[in-house]
Short mmCIF file of C-alpha atoms and ligand atoms in Angstrom, two decimals:
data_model
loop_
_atom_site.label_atom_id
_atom_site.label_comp_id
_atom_site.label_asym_id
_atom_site.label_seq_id
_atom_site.Cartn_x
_atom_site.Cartn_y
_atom_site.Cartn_z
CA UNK A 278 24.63 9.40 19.21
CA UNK A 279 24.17 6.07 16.86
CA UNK A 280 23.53 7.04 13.41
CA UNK A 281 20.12 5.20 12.24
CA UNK A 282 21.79 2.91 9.77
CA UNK A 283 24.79 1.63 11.68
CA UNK A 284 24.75 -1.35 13.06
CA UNK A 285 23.38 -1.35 16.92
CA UNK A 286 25.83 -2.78 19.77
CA UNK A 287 23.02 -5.23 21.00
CA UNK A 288 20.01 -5.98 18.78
CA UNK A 289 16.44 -8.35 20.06
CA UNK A 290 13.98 -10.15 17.99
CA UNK A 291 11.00 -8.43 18.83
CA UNK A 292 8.03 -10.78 19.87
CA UNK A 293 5.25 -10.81 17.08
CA UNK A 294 3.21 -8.58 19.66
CA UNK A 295 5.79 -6.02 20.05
CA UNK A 296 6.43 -5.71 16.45
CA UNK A 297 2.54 -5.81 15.36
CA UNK A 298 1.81 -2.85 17.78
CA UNK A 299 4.46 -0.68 16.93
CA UNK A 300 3.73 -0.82 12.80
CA UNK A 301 -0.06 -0.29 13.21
CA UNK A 302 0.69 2.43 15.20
CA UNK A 303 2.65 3.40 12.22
CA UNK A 304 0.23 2.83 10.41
CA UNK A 305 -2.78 5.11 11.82
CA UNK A 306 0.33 8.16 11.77
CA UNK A 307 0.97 7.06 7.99
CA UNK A 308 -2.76 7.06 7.21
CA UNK A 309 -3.35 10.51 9.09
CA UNK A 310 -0.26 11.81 7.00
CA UNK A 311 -2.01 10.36 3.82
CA UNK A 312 -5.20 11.60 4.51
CA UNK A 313 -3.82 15.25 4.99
CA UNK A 314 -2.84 14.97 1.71
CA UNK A 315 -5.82 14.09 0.65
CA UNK A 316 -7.41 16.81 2.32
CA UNK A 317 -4.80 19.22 0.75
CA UNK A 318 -4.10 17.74 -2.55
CA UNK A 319 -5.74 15.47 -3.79
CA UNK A 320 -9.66 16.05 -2.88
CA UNK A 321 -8.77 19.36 -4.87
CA UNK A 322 -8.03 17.30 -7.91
CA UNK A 323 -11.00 15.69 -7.91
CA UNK A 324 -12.85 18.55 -7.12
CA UNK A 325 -12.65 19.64 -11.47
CA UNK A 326 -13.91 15.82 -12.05
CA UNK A 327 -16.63 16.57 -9.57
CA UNK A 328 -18.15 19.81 -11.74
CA UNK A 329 -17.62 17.76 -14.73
CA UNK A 330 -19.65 14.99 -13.56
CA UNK A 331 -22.74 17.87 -12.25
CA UNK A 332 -22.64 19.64 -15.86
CA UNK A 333 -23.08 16.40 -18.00
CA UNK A 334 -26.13 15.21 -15.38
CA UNK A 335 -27.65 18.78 -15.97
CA UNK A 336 -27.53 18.38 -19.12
CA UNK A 337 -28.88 15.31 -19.81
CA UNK A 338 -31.87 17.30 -17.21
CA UNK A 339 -32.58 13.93 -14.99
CA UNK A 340 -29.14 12.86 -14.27
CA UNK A 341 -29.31 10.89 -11.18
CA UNK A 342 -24.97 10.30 -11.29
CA UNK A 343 -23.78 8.31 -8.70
CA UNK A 344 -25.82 9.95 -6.02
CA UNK A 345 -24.59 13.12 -5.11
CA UNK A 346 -27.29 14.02 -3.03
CA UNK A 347 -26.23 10.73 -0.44
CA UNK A 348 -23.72 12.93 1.03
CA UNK A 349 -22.09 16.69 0.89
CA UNK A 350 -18.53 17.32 -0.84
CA UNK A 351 -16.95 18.00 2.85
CA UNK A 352 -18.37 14.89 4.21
CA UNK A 353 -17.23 12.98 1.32
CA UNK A 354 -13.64 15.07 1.85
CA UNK A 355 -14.07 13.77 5.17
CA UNK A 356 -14.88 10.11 3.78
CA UNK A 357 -11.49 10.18 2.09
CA UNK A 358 -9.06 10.83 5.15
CA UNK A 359 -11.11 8.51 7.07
CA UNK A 360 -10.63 6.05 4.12
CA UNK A 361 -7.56 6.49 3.62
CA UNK A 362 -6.29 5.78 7.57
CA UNK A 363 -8.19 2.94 7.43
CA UNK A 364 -6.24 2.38 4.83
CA UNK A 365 -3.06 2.50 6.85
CA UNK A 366 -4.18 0.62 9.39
CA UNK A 367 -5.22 -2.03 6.67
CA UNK A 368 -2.30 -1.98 5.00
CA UNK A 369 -0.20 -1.67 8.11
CA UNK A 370 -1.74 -4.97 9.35
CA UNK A 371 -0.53 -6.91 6.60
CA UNK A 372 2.79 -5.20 6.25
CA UNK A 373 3.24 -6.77 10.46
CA UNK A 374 2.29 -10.01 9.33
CA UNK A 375 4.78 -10.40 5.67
CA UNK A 376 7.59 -8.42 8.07
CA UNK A 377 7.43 -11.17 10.70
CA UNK A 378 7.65 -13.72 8.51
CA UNK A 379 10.42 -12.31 6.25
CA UNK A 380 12.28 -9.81 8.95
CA UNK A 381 15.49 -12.91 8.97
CA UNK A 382 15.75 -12.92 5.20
CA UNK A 383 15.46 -9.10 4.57
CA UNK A 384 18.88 -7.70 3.74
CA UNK A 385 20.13 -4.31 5.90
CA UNK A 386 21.56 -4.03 9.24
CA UNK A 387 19.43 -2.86 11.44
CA UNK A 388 15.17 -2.69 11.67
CA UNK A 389 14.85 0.81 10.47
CA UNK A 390 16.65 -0.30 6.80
CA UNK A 391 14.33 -3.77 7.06
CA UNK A 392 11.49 -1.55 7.42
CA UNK A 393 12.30 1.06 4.63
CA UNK A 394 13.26 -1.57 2.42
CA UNK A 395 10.02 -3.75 2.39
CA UNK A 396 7.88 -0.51 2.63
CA UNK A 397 9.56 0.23 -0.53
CA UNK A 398 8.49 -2.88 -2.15
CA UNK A 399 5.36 -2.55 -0.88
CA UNK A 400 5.02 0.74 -2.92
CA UNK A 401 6.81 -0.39 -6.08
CA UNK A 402 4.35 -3.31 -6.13
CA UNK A 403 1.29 -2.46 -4.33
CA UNK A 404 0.96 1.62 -5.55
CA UNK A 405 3.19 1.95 -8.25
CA UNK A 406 3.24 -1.10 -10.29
CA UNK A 407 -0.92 -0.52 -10.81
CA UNK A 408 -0.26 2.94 -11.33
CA UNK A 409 1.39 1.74 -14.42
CA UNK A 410 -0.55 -0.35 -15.66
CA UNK A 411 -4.27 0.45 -14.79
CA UNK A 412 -3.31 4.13 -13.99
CA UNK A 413 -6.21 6.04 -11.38
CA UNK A 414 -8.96 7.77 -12.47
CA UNK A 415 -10.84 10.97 -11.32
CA UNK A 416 -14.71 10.45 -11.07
CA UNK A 417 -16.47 11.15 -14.73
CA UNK A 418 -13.82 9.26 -16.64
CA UNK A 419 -14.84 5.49 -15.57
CA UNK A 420 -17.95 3.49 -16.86
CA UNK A 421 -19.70 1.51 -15.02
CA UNK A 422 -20.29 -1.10 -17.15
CA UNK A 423 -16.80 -2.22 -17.35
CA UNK A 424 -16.18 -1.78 -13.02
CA UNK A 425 -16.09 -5.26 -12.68
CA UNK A 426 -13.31 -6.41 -15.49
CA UNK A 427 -10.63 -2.61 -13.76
CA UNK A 428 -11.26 -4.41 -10.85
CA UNK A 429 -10.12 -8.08 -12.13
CA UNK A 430 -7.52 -6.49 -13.97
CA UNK A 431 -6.08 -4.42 -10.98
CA UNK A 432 -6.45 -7.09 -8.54
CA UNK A 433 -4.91 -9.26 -10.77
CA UNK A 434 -1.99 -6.74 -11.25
CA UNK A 435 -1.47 -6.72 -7.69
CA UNK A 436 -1.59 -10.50 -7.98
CA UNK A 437 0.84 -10.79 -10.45
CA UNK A 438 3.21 -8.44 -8.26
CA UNK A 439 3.33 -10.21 -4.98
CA UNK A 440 3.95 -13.33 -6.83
CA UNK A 441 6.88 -11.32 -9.03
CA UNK A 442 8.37 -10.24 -5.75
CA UNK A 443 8.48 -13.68 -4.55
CA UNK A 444 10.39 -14.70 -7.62
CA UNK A 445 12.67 -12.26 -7.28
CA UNK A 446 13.52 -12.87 -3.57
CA UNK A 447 13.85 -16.37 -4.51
CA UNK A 448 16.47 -15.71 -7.07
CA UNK A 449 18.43 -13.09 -4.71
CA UNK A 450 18.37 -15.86 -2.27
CA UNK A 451 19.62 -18.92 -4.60
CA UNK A 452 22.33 -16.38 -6.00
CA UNK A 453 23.12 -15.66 -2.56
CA UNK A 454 23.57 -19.45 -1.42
CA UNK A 455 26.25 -20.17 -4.40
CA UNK A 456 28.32 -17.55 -3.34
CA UNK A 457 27.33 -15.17 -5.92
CA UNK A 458 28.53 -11.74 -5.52
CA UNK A 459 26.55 -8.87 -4.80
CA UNK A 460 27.09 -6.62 -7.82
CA UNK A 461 26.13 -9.64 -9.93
CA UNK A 462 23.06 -10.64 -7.97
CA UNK A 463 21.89 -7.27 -8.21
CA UNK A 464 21.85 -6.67 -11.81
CA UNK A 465 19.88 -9.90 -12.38
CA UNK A 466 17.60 -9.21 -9.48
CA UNK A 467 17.60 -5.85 -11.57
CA UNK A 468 17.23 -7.59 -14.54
CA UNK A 469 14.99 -9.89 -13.56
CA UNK A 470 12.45 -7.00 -12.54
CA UNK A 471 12.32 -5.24 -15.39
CA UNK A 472 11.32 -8.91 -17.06
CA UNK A 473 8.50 -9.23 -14.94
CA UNK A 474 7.76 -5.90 -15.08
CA UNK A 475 7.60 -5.66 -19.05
CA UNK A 476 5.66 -9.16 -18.83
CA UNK A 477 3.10 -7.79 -16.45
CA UNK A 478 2.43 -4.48 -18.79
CA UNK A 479 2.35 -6.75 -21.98
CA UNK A 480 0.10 -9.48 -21.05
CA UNK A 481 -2.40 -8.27 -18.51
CA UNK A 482 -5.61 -6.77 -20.81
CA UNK A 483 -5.55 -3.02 -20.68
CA UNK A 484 -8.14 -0.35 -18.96
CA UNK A 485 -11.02 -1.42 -21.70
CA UNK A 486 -11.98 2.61 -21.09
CA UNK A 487 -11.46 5.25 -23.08
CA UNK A 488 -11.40 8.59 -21.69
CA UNK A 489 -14.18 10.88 -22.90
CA UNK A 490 -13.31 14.06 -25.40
CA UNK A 491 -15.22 16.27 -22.70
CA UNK A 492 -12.56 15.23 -19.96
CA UNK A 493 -9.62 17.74 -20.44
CA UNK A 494 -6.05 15.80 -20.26
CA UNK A 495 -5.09 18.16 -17.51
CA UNK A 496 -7.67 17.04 -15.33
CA UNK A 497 -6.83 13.53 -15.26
CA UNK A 498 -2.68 14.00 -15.07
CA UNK A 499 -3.77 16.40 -11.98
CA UNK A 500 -5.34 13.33 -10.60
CA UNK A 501 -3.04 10.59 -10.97
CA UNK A 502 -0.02 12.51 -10.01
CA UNK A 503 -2.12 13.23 -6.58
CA UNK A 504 -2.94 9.84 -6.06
CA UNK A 505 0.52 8.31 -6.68
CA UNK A 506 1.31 11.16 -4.54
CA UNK A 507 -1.08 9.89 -1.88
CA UNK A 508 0.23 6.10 -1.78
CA UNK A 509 3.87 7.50 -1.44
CA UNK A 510 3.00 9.41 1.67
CA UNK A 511 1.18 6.55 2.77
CA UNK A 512 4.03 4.28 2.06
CA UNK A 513 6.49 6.71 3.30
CA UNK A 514 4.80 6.96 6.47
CA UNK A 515 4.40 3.07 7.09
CA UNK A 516 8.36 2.81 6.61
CA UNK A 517 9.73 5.90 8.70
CA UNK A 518 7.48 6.09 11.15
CA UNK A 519 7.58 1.88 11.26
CA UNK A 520 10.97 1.88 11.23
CA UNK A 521 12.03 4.33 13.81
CA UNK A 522 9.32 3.22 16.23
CA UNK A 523 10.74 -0.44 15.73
CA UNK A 524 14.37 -0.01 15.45
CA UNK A 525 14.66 2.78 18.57
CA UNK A 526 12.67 -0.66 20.56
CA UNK A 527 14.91 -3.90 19.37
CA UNK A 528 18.63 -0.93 20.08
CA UNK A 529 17.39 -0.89 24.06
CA UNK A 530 18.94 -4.05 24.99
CA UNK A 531 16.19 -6.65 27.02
CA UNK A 532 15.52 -5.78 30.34
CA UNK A 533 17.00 -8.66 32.36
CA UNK B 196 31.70 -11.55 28.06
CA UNK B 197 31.49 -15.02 26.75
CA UNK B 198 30.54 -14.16 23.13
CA UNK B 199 31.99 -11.44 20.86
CA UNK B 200 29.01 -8.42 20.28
CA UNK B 201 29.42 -9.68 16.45
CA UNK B 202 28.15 -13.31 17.34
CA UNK B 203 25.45 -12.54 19.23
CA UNK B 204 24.27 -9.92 17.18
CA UNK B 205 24.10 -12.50 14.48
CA UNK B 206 22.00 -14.44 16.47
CA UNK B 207 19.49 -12.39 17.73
CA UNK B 208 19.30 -9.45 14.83
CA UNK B 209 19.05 -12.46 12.44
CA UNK B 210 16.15 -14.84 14.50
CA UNK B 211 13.11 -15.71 13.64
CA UNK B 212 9.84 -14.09 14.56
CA UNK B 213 7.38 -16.42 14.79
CA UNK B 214 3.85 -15.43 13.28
CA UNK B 215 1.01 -16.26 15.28
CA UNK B 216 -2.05 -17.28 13.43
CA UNK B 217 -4.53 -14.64 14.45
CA UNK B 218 -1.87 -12.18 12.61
CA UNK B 219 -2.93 -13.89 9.91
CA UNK B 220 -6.72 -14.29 10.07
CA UNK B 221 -6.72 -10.22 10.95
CA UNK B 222 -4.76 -9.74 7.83
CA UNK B 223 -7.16 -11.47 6.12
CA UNK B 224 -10.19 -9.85 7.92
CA UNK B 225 -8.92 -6.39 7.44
CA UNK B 226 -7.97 -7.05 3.98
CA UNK B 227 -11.64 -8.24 3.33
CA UNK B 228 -13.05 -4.85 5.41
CA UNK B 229 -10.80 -3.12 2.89
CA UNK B 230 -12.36 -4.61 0.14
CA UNK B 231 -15.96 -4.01 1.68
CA UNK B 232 -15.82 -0.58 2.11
CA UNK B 233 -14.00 0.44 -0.81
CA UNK B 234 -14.53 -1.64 -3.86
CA UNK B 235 -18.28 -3.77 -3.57
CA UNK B 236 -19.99 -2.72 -5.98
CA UNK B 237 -23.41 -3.86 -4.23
CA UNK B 238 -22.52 -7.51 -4.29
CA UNK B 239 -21.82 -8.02 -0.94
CA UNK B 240 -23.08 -5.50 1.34
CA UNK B 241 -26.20 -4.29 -0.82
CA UNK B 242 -27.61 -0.95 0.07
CA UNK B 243 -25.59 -0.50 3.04
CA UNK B 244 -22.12 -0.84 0.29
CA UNK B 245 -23.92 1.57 -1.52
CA UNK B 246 -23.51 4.25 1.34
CA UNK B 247 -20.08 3.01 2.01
CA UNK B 248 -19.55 3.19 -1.23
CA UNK B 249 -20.84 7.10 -1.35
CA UNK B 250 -18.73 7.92 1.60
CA UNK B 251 -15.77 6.69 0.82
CA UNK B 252 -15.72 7.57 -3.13
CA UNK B 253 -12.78 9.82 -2.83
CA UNK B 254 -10.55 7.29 -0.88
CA UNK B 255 -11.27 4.76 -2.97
CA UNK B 256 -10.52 6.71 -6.38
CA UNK B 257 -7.28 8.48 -4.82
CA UNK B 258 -6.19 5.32 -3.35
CA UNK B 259 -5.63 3.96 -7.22
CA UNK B 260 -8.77 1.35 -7.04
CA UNK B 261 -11.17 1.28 -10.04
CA UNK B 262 -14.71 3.21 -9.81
CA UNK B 263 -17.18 4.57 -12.37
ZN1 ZN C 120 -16.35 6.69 -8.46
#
């Protein structure tokens, strides 16, 4: 029995179609795995936020809060595994596409460590790096008037992420090509990460929110830790169950 | 065998995948769904975002994206 990191006797190129299929299935199995956690974890979390929310509308008397009348708390439990495999599938989509295009350049031996290893960027850049610097929020903490500027400041963080990746590949890469070793190029791929990274927290405008005294600390570290928690089951999910469904079809050599 | 295993491993572990268009354009499409669902704040979908919106609160708040 082949270990899953060696190096397989005979090894295809999957056609886009092959490949596509087999990570959005991945994907719906990484989203179901995600929403479970939700289910479990992380709609429990909220659940404190929730109460919160209900005891500042009753006491204002007429608090009309974000409609909580539109739907029950089960269907909205429901709402978030739903949400969150569509999600997967989302996500899943655009991991196919970026792994086509990159698969030849991606360093490992076989698909399963391709897999892993650009699932693992797509967490550091896509879950984690936001979690960093515009960390999640339970309901009751946000305000609405400043939705629009989070959301230009997270998309922007996600922005500035994909385009930090792509300098960072392209320095691996011209390393690579004058013969650089590898212990070198990784500690200024290493290097040049933690850079970008510092950049990214220094420059891009903080959450212009400040969390209210009523909200106990507790409450919102519950919350993020659940969410991050979330995204790495998600993530997790996209690169095992991507990478085994992919690697166990490009081993069987090509029918002929 | 004409080739060692080594040389054409190299050949076919290491081609290229070529990616269609439409792979693309759905990346793009779902990416925009994605955005419908989770984060419009009324601008796009009106009343209907608002449901959305409503229904998928705890997805989009545990998924990391900003909400009230
Ligand atoms: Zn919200």
């Amino acid at each position: 029995m082949t270990a899953v990191l060696d190096r397989p006797d005979t090894e295809r190129v999957p056609r886009f179609g092959q490949l596509f299929g087999r990570i959005v299935l991945a994907g719906v199995i990484a989203g179901a795995l995600a929403g479970a956690f939700s289910l479990l974890v992380t709609g429990r979390a909220i659940a404190p936020a929730l109460e919160l929310e209900e005891a500042r509308a009753a006491a204002e008397g007429a608090g009309h809060e974000h409609g909580e009348e539109l739907f029950t708390r089960s269907e909205q439990m429901f709402g978030g595994f739903l949400g969150t495999v569509l999600a997967g599938v989302v996500l899943a989509v655009l991991f196919a596409a970026v792994y086509g295009a990159v698969r030849h350049r991606l360093p490992g031996r076989t698909d399963f460590a391709r897999v892993m290893l650009l699932a693992a960027v797509g967490f550091g850049v896509l879950a984690l790096l936001p979690a960093l610097k515009i960390p999640a929020n339970p309901p009751a903490v946000g305000d609405p008037a400043t939705v629009d500027t989070r959301t230009a400041i997270y998309g922007g963080t996600l922005l500035c992420g994909v385009v930090g990746v792509m300098l960072v590949a392209a320095l691996v890469s011209w390393l690579r090509s004058r013969g650089t070793g590898i212990p070198t190029t990784a500690v200024a791929a290493t290097l040049a990460i933690g850079v970008l990274l510092a950049m990214v927290l220094v420059f891009v405008p903080d959450n212009p929110d400040t969390i209210a005294a009523d909200v106990p600390a507790a409450v919102v570290w519950d919350f993020r830790l659940a969410s991050l928690g979330q995204l790495a089951v998600l993530w997790a999910g996209i690169g095992l169950a991507g990478g085994w469904l992919l690697d166990r079809f490009t081993r069987r050599p090509a029918a002929s | 065998m004409t080739s060692s295993p080594h040389a054409q491993r190299a050949a076919a572990g290491r081609g290229r995948i070529s990616v269609p268009a439409w792979a693309w354009a759905i990346t793009l499409i779902a990416l925009f769904g994605l955005y419908l669902i989770a984060q419009d704040n009324g601008q796009v979908l009106q009343s209907l975002g608002e449901t959305a919106h409503e229904f998928f609160h705890d997805a989009r708040h545990s998924l990391g994206m900003p909400c009230h």
